[in-house]
Structures are given as structure tokens and as C-alpha cells.
Coordinates of C-alpha atoms (C1' of nucleotides) in Angstrom, one line a residue:
Chain A
M25 CA 0.0 0.0 0.0
S26 CA 1.1 3.6 -0.6
E27 CA 2.3 5.6 2.2
T28 CA -0.2 8.3 1.5
D29 CA -2.6 6.0 3.3
D30 CA -5.0 7.2 6.0
L31 CA -3.3 7.5 9.4
P32 CA -4.9 10.8 10.5
S33 CA -6.3 9.6 13.8
P34 CA -4.7 7.7 16.6
P35 CA -7.7 8.0 19.0
G36 CA -6.3 9.1 22.4
S37 CA -9.2 8.0 24.5
F38 CA -11.1 4.8 24.8
E39 CA -14.4 6.4 23.9
A40 CA -13.0 8.0 20.8
L41 CA -11.5 4.6 19.7
R42 CA -14.7 2.9 20.5
L43 CA -16.6 5.3 18.1
Q44 CA -14.0 4.7 15.3
L45 CA -14.3 1.0 15.7
M46 CA -18.0 1.1 15.4
A47 CA -17.8 3.5 12.5
R48 CA -15.4 1.3 10.5
R49 CA -16.9 -1.9 11.6
D50 CA -18.4 -2.8 8.2
T51 CA -15.4 -1.9 6.1
L52 CA -12.9 -3.8 8.2
P53 CA -11.4 -7.1 6.9
K54 CA -12.5 -10.3 8.6
R55 CA -9.7 -10.8 11.0
L56 CA -9.5 -7.1 11.9
A57 CA -13.2 -7.0 12.5
Q58 CA -12.8 -10.0 14.7
V59 CA -10.2 -8.2 16.8
A60 CA -12.4 -5.1 16.9
A61 CA -15.3 -7.1 18.3
Y62 CA -13.2 -8.8 20.9
A63 CA -11.5 -5.6 22.0
I64 CA -14.8 -3.8 22.5
E65 CA -16.3 -6.7 24.4
N66 CA -13.3 -7.5 26.5
P67 CA -11.5 -4.2 27.1
D68 CA -10.1 -5.3 30.4
D69 CA -8.5 -8.2 28.7
V70 CA -6.9 -6.0 26.1
A71 CA -5.5 -3.8 28.8
L72 CA -4.0 -6.5 30.9
S73 CA -2.9 -9.3 28.6
T74 CA 0.1 -9.7 26.4
A75 CA -0.3 -9.6 22.7
S76 CA 0.1 -13.3 22.2
S77 CA -2.3 -14.5 24.9
L78 CA -4.8 -12.0 23.7
A79 CA -4.3 -13.1 20.1
A80 CA -5.0 -16.7 21.1
R81 CA -8.2 -15.7 22.9
A82 CA -9.4 -13.7 19.9
H83 CA -8.4 -16.6 17.6
V84 CA -6.0 -14.5 15.5
Q85 CA -2.2 -14.2 15.1
P86 CA -0.2 -11.7 17.2
S87 CA 0.8 -10.0 14.0
T88 CA -2.8 -9.3 13.3
L89 CA -3.0 -7.3 16.5
V90 CA -0.1 -5.2 15.5
R91 CA -1.7 -4.6 12.0
F92 CA -5.0 -3.8 13.7
A93 CA -3.4 -1.1 15.8
Q94 CA -1.6 0.3 12.8
V95 CA -4.7 0.5 10.7
F96 CA -6.1 2.8 13.4
G97 CA -3.0 5.0 13.4
Y98 CA -1.1 3.6 16.3
S99 CA 2.6 2.7 15.9
G100 CA 2.0 -0.8 17.3
F101 CA 0.1 -2.9 19.7
A102 CA 1.7 -1.4 22.8
D103 CA 0.5 2.0 21.7
L104 CA -3.1 0.8 21.3
Q105 CA -2.9 -1.0 24.6
A106 CA -1.9 2.2 26.4
V107 CA -5.4 3.6 25.5
F108 CA -7.1 0.5 27.1
R109 CA -4.9 0.8 30.1
E110 CA -5.6 4.5 30.6
R111 CA -9.3 3.7 30.7
L112 CA -8.7 1.2 33.4
R113 CA -6.7 3.6 35.5
D114 CA -9.3 6.3 35.3
R115 CA -12.2 3.9 36.1
V116 CA -11.2 2.3 39.3
P117 CA -10.9 5.4 41.4
S118 CA -14.0 6.8 39.9
Y119 CA -16.0 3.7 40.4
E120 CA -17.3 4.6 43.9
A121 CA -17.5 8.3 42.8
R122 CA -19.7 7.3 39.9
L123 CA -22.2 5.7 42.3
S124 CA -22.6 8.8 44.3
A125 CA -22.6 11.0 41.2
L126 CA -25.4 8.9 40.0
A127 CA -27.4 9.7 43.2
D128 CA -26.7 13.4 42.7
S129 CA -27.8 13.4 39.1
A130 CA -31.0 11.5 39.9
Q131 CA -32.7 14.9 40.2
E132 CA -32.7 15.7 36.6
A133 CA -33.5 12.2 35.5
T134 CA -36.3 11.6 33.1
A135 CA -39.4 9.7 33.8
S136 CA -38.2 6.5 32.2
G137 CA -34.9 6.9 34.0
L138 CA -36.7 6.9 37.3
L139 CA -38.6 3.9 36.2
F140 CA -35.4 2.0 35.4
D141 CA -33.8 3.1 38.6
G142 CA -36.8 1.8 40.5
F143 CA -36.6 -1.6 38.9
A144 CA -32.9 -1.7 39.3
D145 CA -33.2 -0.9 43.0
A146 CA -35.9 -3.6 43.4
A147 CA -33.6 -6.1 41.7
E148 CA -30.7 -5.3 43.9
H149 CA -32.8 -5.3 46.9
S150 CA -34.3 -8.7 46.1
I151 CA -30.9 -10.2 45.7
K152 CA -29.7 -8.8 49.0
G153 CA -32.8 -10.2 50.7
L154 CA -32.2 -13.6 49.3
R155 CA -28.6 -13.5 50.3
S156 CA -29.4 -12.9 53.9
R157 CA -32.2 -15.5 54.0
L158 CA -30.7 -18.3 52.1
R159 CA -29.4 -21.1 54.3
P160 CA -26.5 -23.2 52.9
D161 CA -27.9 -26.5 54.3
Q162 CA -31.3 -26.1 52.6
F163 CA -29.4 -25.4 49.4
D164 CA -27.3 -28.5 49.7
E165 CA -30.4 -30.5 50.4
A166 CA -32.1 -29.3 47.2
V167 CA -29.0 -29.9 45.1
E168 CA -28.8 -33.4 46.5
V169 CA -32.3 -34.2 45.5
L170 CA -32.0 -32.8 42.0
A171 CA -28.5 -34.1 41.3
G172 CA -29.6 -37.6 42.3
A173 CA -32.5 -37.6 39.8
E174 CA -32.5 -39.4 36.5
T175 CA -34.7 -36.9 34.9
I176 CA -35.5 -33.4 36.2
Y177 CA -39.0 -32.1 35.6
L178 CA -39.3 -28.3 35.3
I179 CA -42.6 -26.7 36.2
G180 CA -43.4 -23.0 36.1
Q181 CA -45.9 -20.8 34.3
R182 CA -46.7 -17.2 33.7
R183 CA -43.9 -15.2 35.2
S184 CA -42.2 -18.3 36.5
F185 CA -42.1 -19.7 33.1
A186 CA -39.2 -17.3 32.2
V187 CA -37.3 -18.9 35.1
S188 CA -38.0 -22.5 34.3
S189 CA -37.2 -22.0 30.6
Y190 CA -33.9 -20.5 31.6
V191 CA -33.1 -23.4 33.8
S192 CA -34.0 -25.7 31.0
Y193 CA -31.5 -23.8 28.8
L194 CA -28.8 -24.1 31.5
L195 CA -29.4 -27.8 32.1
G196 CA -29.3 -28.3 28.4
T197 CA -25.9 -26.7 28.1
L198 CA -24.7 -28.6 31.1
G199 CA -25.8 -31.9 29.6
I200 CA -28.3 -32.7 32.3
K201 CA -31.4 -34.7 31.3
H202 CA -34.6 -32.8 32.0
V203 CA -38.1 -32.0 30.7
L204 CA -39.7 -28.7 30.5
V205 CA -43.2 -29.5 31.5
S206 CA -44.6 -26.0 31.0
S207 CA -45.3 -24.0 28.0
P208 CA -46.0 -20.3 28.3
L209 CA -49.7 -20.9 28.6
R210 CA -50.2 -24.3 30.2
N211 CA -48.6 -27.4 31.6
D212 CA -48.4 -30.6 29.7
V213 CA -50.0 -32.9 32.4
E214 CA -49.5 -36.0 30.3
I215 CA -45.8 -35.6 30.5
C216 CA -45.9 -35.5 34.3
K217 CA -47.3 -39.0 34.4
F218 CA -44.0 -40.4 33.1
A219 CA -42.3 -39.4 36.3
N220 CA -41.1 -42.1 38.7
E221 CA -39.3 -42.5 42.0
R222 CA -35.9 -42.1 40.4
D223 CA -36.8 -38.6 39.1
A224 CA -37.2 -35.2 40.7
A225 CA -38.9 -32.0 39.9
L226 CA -38.3 -28.3 40.3
A227 CA -41.5 -26.3 40.6
I228 CA -41.6 -22.5 40.7
S229 CA -44.6 -20.5 41.5
F230 CA -45.7 -17.3 43.2
T231 CA -49.0 -15.9 44.4
P232 CA -51.5 -16.0 42.8
Y233 CA -50.6 -19.6 42.3
T234 CA -51.5 -21.1 38.9
L235 CA -53.7 -24.2 39.4
S236 CA -52.2 -26.3 36.7
T237 CA -48.7 -25.8 38.3
I238 CA -50.1 -27.2 41.5
D239 CA -51.7 -30.1 39.7
S240 CA -48.5 -31.0 37.8
A241 CA -46.5 -30.9 40.9
K242 CA -49.0 -33.1 42.7
I243 CA -49.1 -35.6 40.0
I244 CA -45.3 -35.8 39.8
A245 CA -45.1 -36.2 43.6
E246 CA -47.7 -39.0 43.6
H247 CA -45.7 -40.9 41.0
G248 CA -42.9 -41.0 43.6
A249 CA -40.6 -38.3 42.3
R250 CA -39.1 -35.9 44.8
L251 CA -40.1 -32.2 44.6
V252 CA -38.1 -29.1 45.1
V253 CA -40.1 -25.8 45.3
I254 CA -39.3 -22.2 44.9
T255 CA -42.1 -20.0 46.1
D256 CA -42.8 -16.8 48.0
S257 CA -44.6 -18.0 51.1
P258 CA -44.6 -20.8 53.6
F259 CA -48.3 -21.2 53.0
S260 CA -47.9 -22.0 49.3
P261 CA -50.0 -25.0 48.3
L262 CA -47.0 -26.4 46.6
L263 CA -45.4 -27.2 49.8
T264 CA -47.6 -30.1 50.7
H265 CA -45.6 -32.3 48.4
A266 CA -42.3 -30.6 48.7
R267 CA -39.2 -32.4 49.9
S268 CA -37.2 -29.3 50.0
W269 CA -38.1 -25.6 49.4
F270 CA -36.9 -22.0 49.1
E271 CA -38.7 -18.9 50.1
V272 CA -37.9 -16.1 47.7
V273 CA -39.4 -12.7 48.3
E274 CA -39.1 -10.4 45.3
T275 CA -39.2 -6.8 45.9
D276 CA -42.2 -4.9 44.4
F277 CA -41.9 -1.6 42.4
N278 CA -45.0 0.1 41.0
G279 CA -46.9 -3.1 41.3
F280 CA -44.3 -5.2 39.4
R281 CA -42.1 -7.7 41.1
S282 CA -38.5 -8.2 40.1
L283 CA -37.5 -11.7 39.1
T284 CA -33.8 -11.4 39.6
A285 CA -33.5 -13.2 43.0
T286 CA -35.4 -16.2 41.6
M287 CA -33.2 -16.2 38.4
T288 CA -30.0 -16.0 40.4
L289 CA -31.1 -18.7 42.7
S290 CA -32.1 -21.0 39.9
M291 CA -28.9 -20.3 38.0
T292 CA -26.9 -21.4 41.1
L293 CA -29.0 -24.5 41.4
A294 CA -28.4 -25.5 37.8
V295 CA -24.6 -25.1 38.1
A296 CA -24.5 -26.7 41.6
I297 CA -26.4 -29.8 40.2
A298 CA -23.8 -30.1 37.4
N299 CA -21.0 -29.8 40.0
A300 CA -22.5 -32.4 42.3
R301 CA -22.9 -34.8 39.3
R302 CA -19.3 -34.3 38.3
E303 CA -18.1 -35.0 41.8
R304 CA -20.1 -38.2 42.0
S305 CA -18.8 -39.6 38.8
A306 CA -15.2 -38.7 39.7
Chain B
M2 CA 20.5 -16.0 54.6
S3 CA 19.7 -19.7 55.0
E4 CA 17.4 -21.4 52.5
T5 CA 15.2 -22.6 55.3
D6 CA 13.7 -19.1 55.2
D7 CA 10.1 -18.2 55.2
L8 CA 8.4 -18.6 51.9
P9 CA 5.1 -20.1 53.0
S10 CA 2.6 -17.7 51.6
P11 CA 2.3 -16.2 48.2
P12 CA -1.0 -14.4 48.8
G13 CA -3.3 -15.1 46.0
S14 CA -5.7 -12.2 46.4
F15 CA -5.0 -8.5 46.7
E16 CA -6.7 -8.4 50.0
A17 CA -4.6 -11.2 51.5
L18 CA -1.5 -9.5 50.2
R19 CA -2.5 -6.2 51.6
L20 CA -2.9 -7.8 55.0
Q21 CA 0.5 -9.3 54.9
L22 CA 2.0 -6.0 53.8
M23 CA 0.5 -4.1 56.7
A24 CA 1.5 -6.8 59.2
R25 CA 5.1 -6.9 58.1
R26 CA 5.5 -3.3 57.5
D27 CA 7.6 -2.6 60.6
T28 CA 10.0 -5.5 60.2
L29 CA 10.8 -4.8 56.6
P30 CA 14.1 -3.3 55.6
K31 CA 14.0 0.3 54.5
R32 CA 13.8 -0.1 50.7
L33 CA 11.3 -2.9 50.9
A34 CA 9.1 -0.9 53.3
Q35 CA 9.3 1.9 50.8
V36 CA 8.1 -0.4 48.0
A37 CA 5.3 -1.7 50.3
A38 CA 4.1 1.7 51.0
Y39 CA 4.1 2.7 47.4
A40 CA 2.3 -0.5 46.4
I41 CA -0.5 0.0 48.8
E42 CA -0.9 3.6 47.9
N43 CA -0.8 3.1 44.2
P44 CA -2.1 -0.4 43.4
D45 CA -3.2 0.7 39.9
D46 CA 0.3 1.8 39.1
V47 CA 1.7 -1.5 40.2
A48 CA -0.8 -3.3 38.0
L49 CA -0.2 -1.3 34.9
S50 CA 3.5 -0.2 34.9
T51 CA 6.7 -2.0 34.0
A52 CA 9.1 -2.9 36.7
S53 CA 11.6 -0.2 35.8
S54 CA 9.2 2.7 35.5
L55 CA 7.6 1.7 38.7
A56 CA 11.0 1.4 40.4
A57 CA 11.8 4.9 39.3
R58 CA 8.6 6.3 40.7
A59 CA 9.1 4.5 44.0
H60 CA 12.8 5.6 44.0
V61 CA 14.3 2.1 44.1
Q62 CA 16.1 -0.2 41.8
P63 CA 14.3 -2.7 39.6
S64 CA 16.0 -5.5 41.3
T65 CA 14.6 -4.3 44.6
L66 CA 11.1 -4.9 43.2
V67 CA 12.1 -8.5 42.4
R68 CA 13.5 -9.0 45.9
F69 CA 10.4 -7.5 47.4
A70 CA 8.2 -9.9 45.5
Q71 CA 10.4 -12.9 46.5
V72 CA 10.3 -11.9 50.2
F73 CA 6.5 -12.4 50.0
G74 CA 6.8 -15.8 48.4
Y75 CA 6.4 -14.9 44.8
S76 CA 8.8 -16.1 42.2
G77 CA 9.4 -12.7 40.9
F78 CA 7.9 -9.3 40.1
A79 CA 5.7 -10.6 37.3
D80 CA 4.1 -13.0 39.7
L81 CA 3.3 -10.3 42.2
Q82 CA 2.0 -8.0 39.5
A83 CA -0.5 -10.6 38.5
V84 CA -2.3 -10.2 41.8
F85 CA -2.6 -6.4 41.3
R86 CA -3.9 -7.0 37.8
E87 CA -6.4 -9.5 38.9
R88 CA -7.8 -6.8 41.2
L89 CA -8.2 -4.5 38.3
R90 CA -10.1 -6.8 36.1
D91 CA -13.7 -6.0 35.9
R92 CA -15.2 -9.2 36.9
V93 CA -16.2 -10.8 40.1
P94 CA -13.6 -13.1 41.7
S95 CA -13.9 -16.6 40.4
Y96 CA -15.2 -19.6 42.3
E97 CA -11.6 -20.9 42.7
A98 CA -10.4 -17.5 44.0
R99 CA -13.2 -17.5 46.5
L100 CA -12.4 -21.0 47.7
S101 CA -8.8 -20.1 48.4
A102 CA -9.7 -16.8 50.0
L103 CA -12.0 -18.8 52.2
A104 CA -9.2 -21.2 53.2
D105 CA -7.1 -18.1 54.3
S106 CA -9.8 -16.4 56.2
A107 CA -10.9 -19.5 58.2
Q108 CA -14.4 -18.4 57.8
E109 CA -17.2 -20.9 57.8
A110 CA -19.1 -21.2 54.5
T111 CA -20.1 -24.0 52.2
A112 CA -19.1 -24.5 48.6
S113 CA -22.6 -23.9 47.3
G114 CA -22.8 -20.8 49.4
L115 CA -19.8 -19.5 47.5
L116 CA -21.4 -20.4 44.3
F117 CA -24.5 -18.4 45.1
D118 CA -22.6 -15.5 46.4
G119 CA -20.7 -15.4 43.1
F120 CA -23.8 -15.3 41.0
A121 CA -25.4 -12.7 43.3
D122 CA -22.3 -10.6 42.9
A123 CA -22.4 -10.9 39.2
A124 CA -26.0 -10.0 39.2
E125 CA -25.5 -6.9 41.3
H126 CA -22.5 -5.9 39.2
S127 CA -24.4 -6.3 36.0
I128 CA -27.1 -4.0 37.1
K129 CA -24.7 -1.5 38.4
G130 CA -23.0 -1.6 35.0
L131 CA -26.1 -1.0 33.1
R132 CA -27.2 1.7 35.5
S133 CA -24.0 3.7 34.6
R134 CA -24.1 3.1 30.9
L135 CA -27.8 3.5 30.1
R136 CA -28.7 6.8 28.6
P137 CA -32.2 8.1 29.1
D138 CA -32.6 9.4 25.6
Q139 CA -31.9 6.1 24.0
F140 CA -34.4 4.6 26.3
D141 CA -37.1 7.1 25.3
E142 CA -36.3 6.5 21.7
A143 CA -36.9 2.8 22.1
V144 CA -40.1 3.3 24.1
E145 CA -41.4 5.6 21.4
V146 CA -40.8 3.0 18.7
L147 CA -42.4 0.2 20.6
A148 CA -45.3 2.2 22.0
G149 CA -46.2 3.4 18.5
A150 CA -46.5 -0.1 17.2
E151 CA -49.7 -1.9 16.5
T152 CA -48.2 -5.3 17.2
I153 CA -44.9 -5.9 18.9
Y154 CA -42.9 -8.9 17.8
L155 CA -40.6 -10.5 20.4
I156 CA -37.5 -12.4 19.2
G157 CA -35.1 -14.3 21.5
Q158 CA -33.7 -17.7 21.7
R159 CA -31.6 -19.9 24.0
R160 CA -30.8 -17.8 27.0
S161 CA -32.6 -14.8 25.6
F162 CA -35.8 -16.8 25.3
A163 CA -36.2 -16.5 29.0
V164 CA -36.2 -12.7 28.6
S165 CA -38.6 -12.5 25.7
S166 CA -41.0 -14.9 27.2
Y167 CA -41.0 -12.8 30.4
V168 CA -41.6 -9.6 28.3
S169 CA -44.5 -11.5 26.6
Y170 CA -46.0 -12.3 30.0
L171 CA -45.7 -8.6 31.1
L172 CA -47.1 -7.2 27.9
G173 CA -50.0 -9.7 28.2
T174 CA -50.9 -8.5 31.7
L175 CA -50.6 -5.0 30.5
G176 CA -53.0 -5.6 27.6
I177 CA -50.5 -4.8 24.9
K178 CA -50.8 -6.7 21.6
H179 CA -47.7 -8.7 20.8
V180 CA -46.5 -11.9 19.3
L181 CA -43.8 -14.2 20.8
V182 CA -42.0 -15.3 17.7
S183 CA -39.6 -17.6 19.4
S184 CA -40.2 -20.9 21.0
P185 CA -37.4 -22.3 23.2
L186 CA -35.9 -24.1 20.3
R187 CA -36.6 -22.1 17.2
N188 CA -38.2 -19.1 15.7
D189 CA -41.4 -19.2 13.8
V190 CA -40.3 -17.5 10.6
E191 CA -43.6 -17.6 9.0
I192 CA -45.1 -15.4 11.7
C193 CA -42.5 -12.8 11.0
K194 CA -43.8 -12.3 7.5
F195 CA -47.1 -10.9 8.8
A196 CA -45.2 -7.8 10.2
N197 CA -45.8 -4.5 8.4
E198 CA -44.7 -0.9 8.7
R199 CA -47.1 -0.2 11.6
D200 CA -45.5 -2.8 13.7
A201 CA -42.2 -3.0 15.7
A202 CA -40.0 -5.8 17.1
L203 CA -37.9 -6.3 20.1
A204 CA -35.0 -8.7 19.5
I205 CA -32.7 -9.9 22.2
S206 CA -29.5 -11.7 21.4
F207 CA -25.9 -12.2 22.8
T208 CA -22.8 -13.8 21.5
P209 CA -22.7 -16.3 20.0
Y210 CA -25.6 -15.0 18.1
T211 CA -28.3 -17.5 17.0
L212 CA -28.7 -17.4 13.3
S213 CA -32.5 -17.7 13.2
T214 CA -32.7 -14.8 15.5
I215 CA -30.9 -12.7 13.0
D216 CA -33.0 -14.0 10.2
S217 CA -36.3 -13.3 11.9
A218 CA -35.1 -9.8 12.8
K219 CA -34.1 -9.2 9.2
I220 CA -37.4 -10.4 7.8
I221 CA -39.3 -8.3 10.1
A222 CA -37.2 -5.2 9.3
E223 CA -37.6 -5.9 5.6
H224 CA -41.3 -5.9 6.0
G225 CA -41.1 -2.3 7.3
A226 CA -41.4 -2.8 11.0
R227 CA -39.0 -0.9 13.2
L228 CA -36.6 -2.9 15.3
V229 CA -35.3 -2.4 18.8
V230 CA -32.3 -4.6 19.8
I231 CA -30.9 -5.6 23.1
T232 CA -27.4 -7.1 22.6
D233 CA -23.9 -7.2 24.1
S234 CA -21.8 -5.6 21.5
P235 CA -21.9 -2.8 18.9
F236 CA -20.7 -5.5 16.5
S237 CA -23.8 -7.6 16.8
P238 CA -25.1 -8.5 13.4
L239 CA -28.6 -7.5 14.6
L240 CA -27.7 -3.9 14.5
T241 CA -27.7 -3.6 10.8
H242 CA -31.4 -3.4 10.9
A243 CA -32.0 -1.7 14.2
R244 CA -33.7 1.6 14.7
S245 CA -32.6 1.8 18.3
W246 CA -30.5 -0.5 20.5
F247 CA -29.1 -1.1 24.0
E248 CA -25.7 -2.5 24.9
V249 CA -26.0 -4.7 27.9
V250 CA -22.9 -6.3 29.3
E251 CA -23.7 -9.1 31.7
T252 CA -21.0 -10.0 34.2
D253 CA -19.5 -13.4 34.0
F254 CA -19.0 -15.7 36.8
N255 CA -17.3 -19.1 36.3
G256 CA -18.2 -19.1 32.6
F257 CA -21.9 -18.3 33.2
R258 CA -23.4 -14.9 32.5
S259 CA -26.0 -13.3 34.6
L260 CA -29.2 -12.4 32.9
T261 CA -30.4 -9.9 35.6
A262 CA -29.5 -6.7 33.8
T263 CA -31.3 -7.8 30.6
M264 CA -34.3 -8.8 32.7
T265 CA -34.4 -5.5 34.5
L266 CA -34.1 -3.5 31.3
S267 CA -36.8 -5.5 29.6
M268 CA -39.1 -5.1 32.5
T269 CA -38.6 -1.4 32.5
L270 CA -39.3 -1.3 28.8
A271 CA -42.6 -3.2 29.1
V272 CA -43.9 -1.0 31.8
A273 CA -42.7 2.2 30.0
I274 CA -44.5 1.1 26.9
A275 CA -47.7 0.7 28.8
N276 CA -47.2 4.2 30.4
A277 CA -46.6 5.8 27.0
R278 CA -49.7 4.2 25.6
R279 CA -51.8 5.4 28.5
E280 CA -50.5 9.0 28.0
R281 CA -51.3 8.9 24.3
S282 CA -54.8 7.8 24.8
A283 CA -55.4 10.3 27.6
Chain C
dC18 C1' 35.1 0.2 67.0
dC19 C1' 35.2 -4.0 64.6
dA20 C1' 33.8 -8.5 62.4
dG21 C1' 29.6 -10.7 60.7
dT22 C1' 25.4 -10.1 58.6
dT23 C1' 22.1 -8.1 56.0
dT24 C1' 20.7 -4.9 52.5
dC25 C1' 21.4 -2.4 48.4
dG26 C1' 22.7 -0.7 43.7
dG27 C1' 23.8 -1.4 39.1
dA28 C1' 25.9 -3.9 35.2
dA29 C1' 25.3 -8.4 32.9
dT30 C1' 22.4 -12.0 31.5
dT31 C1' 18.3 -14.3 30.4
dT32 C1' 13.7 -14.4 29.2
dA33 C1' 9.6 -12.8 27.2
dT34 C1' 7.3 -9.8 24.1
dA35 C1' 6.3 -7.1 20.2
dT36 C1' 7.4 -6.3 15.6
dT37 C1' 8.8 -7.2 10.9
dC38 C1' 8.8 -9.6 6.8
dC39 C1' 7.4 -12.7 3.2
dA40 C1' 5.0 -16.5 1.1
dA41 C1' 0.5 -18.4 0.8
dA42 C1' -4.4 -17.8 0.7
dT43 C1' -8.2 -15.1 -0.1
dT44 C1' -10.9 -11.5 -2.0
dT45 C1' -11.9 -8.1 -5.5
dG46 C1' -12.7 -6.2 -10.0
dA47 C1' -12.8 -6.7 -14.8
Chain D
dT7 C1' -12.8 -17.0 -14.9
dC8 C1' -8.6 -15.0 -14.4
dA9 C1' -5.2 -11.5 -12.9
dA10 C1' -4.2 -7.9 -9.4
dA11 C1' -4.6 -6.4 -5.0
dT12 C1' -5.5 -7.2 -0.4
dT13 C1' -5.3 -9.9 3.6
dT14 C1' -3.5 -13.5 6.4
dG15 C1' -0.5 -16.9 9.0
dG16 C1' 3.7 -17.9 10.9
dA17 C1' 8.7 -18.0 11.3
dA18 C1' 12.5 -14.8 12.0
dT19 C1' 14.1 -10.8 14.2
dA20 C1' 14.6 -6.8 17.1
dT21 C1' 13.4 -4.8 21.2
dA22 C1' 12.3 -4.4 25.9
dA23 C1' 11.6 -6.2 30.0
dA24 C1' 12.6 -9.0 34.2
dT25 C1' 16.0 -11.4 36.7
dT26 C1' 20.4 -12.8 38.4
dC27 C1' 24.7 -11.9 40.4
dC28 C1' 28.2 -9.7 42.9
dG29 C1' 30.9 -6.1 45.0
dA30 C1' 30.0 -2.1 47.9
dA31 C1' 27.5 0.0 51.6
dA32 C1' 24.9 0.0 55.7
dC33 C1' 23.5 -2.0 59.7
dT34 C1' 24.0 -5.2 64.3
dG35 C1' 25.6 -7.0 68.2
dG36 C1' 29.5 -7.8 71.0

DNA sequence: CCAGTTTCGGAATTTATATTCCAAATTTGA
DNA sequence: TCAAATTTGGAATATAAATTCCGAAACTGG
């Protein structure tokens, strides 16, 4: 290439570079685009790694990183990396400061900003609440039940369906045999009749309890499978059949309850089940 | 010195190292104490500088830094620096790190408790991150697009399906006409063809992007409906067709990403759409 | 104040890392 | 479809960094 090429702009700040990357995203050759995507998604990694380890993670050659940097006007990778490091330096001291700045600026926030803040507060509060309430032994108990099962039946409708479908996704990626009993609208009661005493079920339900969720859980329990329940009250009708249960109280904001504590708990369950299985087979 | 010297403890976490430094501060030789003071006061600098530039700023020789590291049980400066870099990385400490920190602190906690704490930290961190990144104007833009639509198409598979099914539930209770294009396993492409220019779509997808999600979004956009996207990178292929988009970076813990920030954002969107509709009709 | 011991500074060495270069592969334009 | 231009992978090289080593200096205890 001729030396009259474009090297007008070695962006000096992370934000400037970020804009450039986005602007030129479509005109960049394949590997360079790959690097650009990786760099934006893992800026910390770019700041702290060596060129070769970074190259390996982004599935390119070290030399590609150097070329990438040069295309954007830097003299080499080190030069580019300096920008990412600068960002890291600034951020850490300002991290706490940003939180308080956020509180200050809440005054001139828009309506939708307030809405988001409210839901975000509710989410954080829910998680904090679950944190203080969750007892490790009850957790271990539930994991034992579910990890010992041949097939895990997942029950949850309406808002709980989001959670059970997520658990289904996680168990799928973890290679754990399971059945998602619920569809968004109703449960497949026929499927529940296949359960036996080697199986277990995870039922998730909050007030007002959906009838078919209770029915499905009951059928599965009557077929001998053990039942783990996530619910919001010790008076939940699901508990009659439960072997082990969690009380999760989601914080309410404007009449809508967060789902984050339930999601976080379920996620932990899924991974803990996989860990327990791995230990058993080892 | 004899080789039976103390090298029992190369602290694995920044906090552990910090404790050691403070404990041994008074028994350390002059230059080493000097380094210790500098390191505690400028941890970012230690993480990001080279040994020699650091040495210059702390007014010691590079070799002193190496000795300093070795006195604390590390093999050399690079080893010590790794601890400072780990602290800087924007992710919650890994499960393994928590386990070893646990061993040091002699605190009582179970393995599954640590797992839950990790996911809970990741969830809170994700929400904090979104809070600081979210711009009210982009939010208003997205709400306008979606609130103005006759029908809202919801697209999201795999992990994102949990979110879009949740949005579907919320929109349902709010009485807002919508279609859930995705099932847990695939998208119903036929349904996308019914979209027209009075409609809008909300597509949710994260790396690695599911092909049929991209296809569905494309078809809907080509039929004239406006597209709002929630994704984790400005390089997401979905953005080609997007009218408005959100970047949501979920924090990773042990290879699993939280979903809470996305859930919280989606929840806010759903309620904001309902509010906007109410204002219009009033 | 002196011998033994520890600590320190700085040059020499080793190791790791970024960079360059060129042939092979791929893409682009005609 | 083919030739020209661009892009890429990977080995070779240059550069920069960490580490070692050893003589000199500074402490320590008697």
C-alpha cells in the first residue's frame, strides 16, 4: 500500500477509539473486525494481557493485533494497549465516585430513567434479601435431591415460566437430562405421568398460584418423584408435596415484582447440580 | 540467609497481600518498606506499569522490586504484579479464588454458598454496570418506537428466550398486543412475514448470536417494521437493521453470565411502553 | 570500634514480548 | 474465470523487560 494512506487519527481516549471501531466496523477485513469485536467486548482483557495471549483468545495471530493497531493510526500494539490501560486507570478510582454522582444526578433524570432506577433498586434489593435469608444447608439438600435424579422435571408458568425455561437452557448446556413441563400458557400434564421415584422436579410458583402448576407438581409427587419448590410464602399450596423448598421474596416496584433473585437462585441451582454430578462420577 | 527461610505464603488475592504488607510493614528493611508503602498507595500503578518505571517512581532499583516480590513468596515481580492486575479486572472473583480466600480467612461457608454469592455478585455488578451506561434518551427512543407499534414482535432464543417470554408475560398482563416469535428451540419465521410498517419488534441476542434470531429480525425489518435490539456488543449483526439499540454487558461468573441486567431493562421497557400508551390515549 | 550479617545498587544476563517480513491464501474487480 | 490487490499466518528478528549476580555499603551485636 502507498504511504499516502490514512493515518490521521490515533484516538487518544477509549471512547474515541470505540466510536472509530463502530464507524469502520463494516469496512474492516474479517480478522481485523474479529479483533475489533473482541476488543470492545473485553476491554479489560486487552488492557491487561500480552499480545500473544490476547491473540490466542481472539483466535488471530499476534501480528494481526499489530496490524490492527496500525490501521487505526497507532505505531503498534503497545501504543493501542496504552489507551485501554488508561481507561482502566481512570475507572477504578471513579467507580465509587460514579455511584454517588449517580445519586446526585438523579434529580434531573427523566421519567423513564426513574422507572429504570426503581426496577434496578428492586432487583438489587431482592438479591440482597435472598442473600441474607438463604441457608446453605437447605441449598445442599435441594441440590442433592436434584443431582440424584435421573430426569428433572421443570414446572413454572406465567412469570415463573421465564425462570424454568432459563433453567432448561442451562441444564441443556450442562448436559443434564430434563423435561420442561410448562409452555408459556399451560402445563403438559400428560408428561408428568411419566415421572417415577428415580426422578425429581423443580416447581416455581408465586401468588397467585397457577392451578395447573399445583396439579402438575402433585401428579409428579404422587408418582414418587421428589419435589423441590421455589415460592414466596410458607403457605404456598405447593409445599404439601415438597421435599425441600426455598422462600424467595421479590421486591415490588410500582406493582411489578422483580424476578432477579429467583433467576439468580435458579442459576446457582443448575450449576450446583452439574458440579455435584461431576463429583459423583469422579 | 539460609534457605530454610520463610516462603510459606504467596498471597493469591489482593486483600490477602494487603494484610501481609501491613502486618510486616515494621519488620521490613528500608527499601522494601518503601516499596510496600508505594504499592499499597498506588495499586493501579503497580498493576499497569513495568518494573523499571515503577522502580523509578518508588525511588528504588528494579532489582529491589524483584526481591520484594520474593520476600513475600512470589517467584518474581511478574508473579506479584498478576495479583494487582487481577484486582483491576472488571469481573467478580472466580469460584476458585473464593475458595482459596475462604481457606485463608478460616471463615465458615459452604461451597454452594460461595457459588450463590458469586452469582449474586455478578447480578448486582451487571445491574450497576447497566445503570451507569444506560442513557435516558436512548431509552425514550426505544419506548417511542415500541409504544407506537400496532403489534410488537418478540424475538429471542436460548438464554434470551427466558427474557422474551418474560416480556411476553408482562405485555400480556398490561394488555399490549404482541407476538412471541420464538419458542425455546426455534423461531417461527412464518409469523415474521405478517409484520408491516405499523409494527415493531424487540430482538434480544448475545454472542454467540443465534442465526435464526438474526434471520427473523431481518425479515421483520424488511417488511417495514421498526426494530429495537438488546445485545452485548456494537458489532452484533442484529444492529444492521436496528432503529434503536441497547448494549447490555452481563458480568460473567465461572463461565456463566448473569441475565439480571437484561431482565431488569426489559421489564422497564414493558412498563414504560404501557405508560406511554396510557398517556397517548389520555 | 570491629567482624559478621544483611541490604542495596547497578551492570550483565536471560527471558519474554512485540514487531517485521514474506510466502500463501483469499478476496476483488474486470 | 482470471489476474491484481489485499489480507492473512507464521517464522525470524529486534526490542524491551525481568531477573540474576556480585561487589559495595549499611546496619547489628559484642
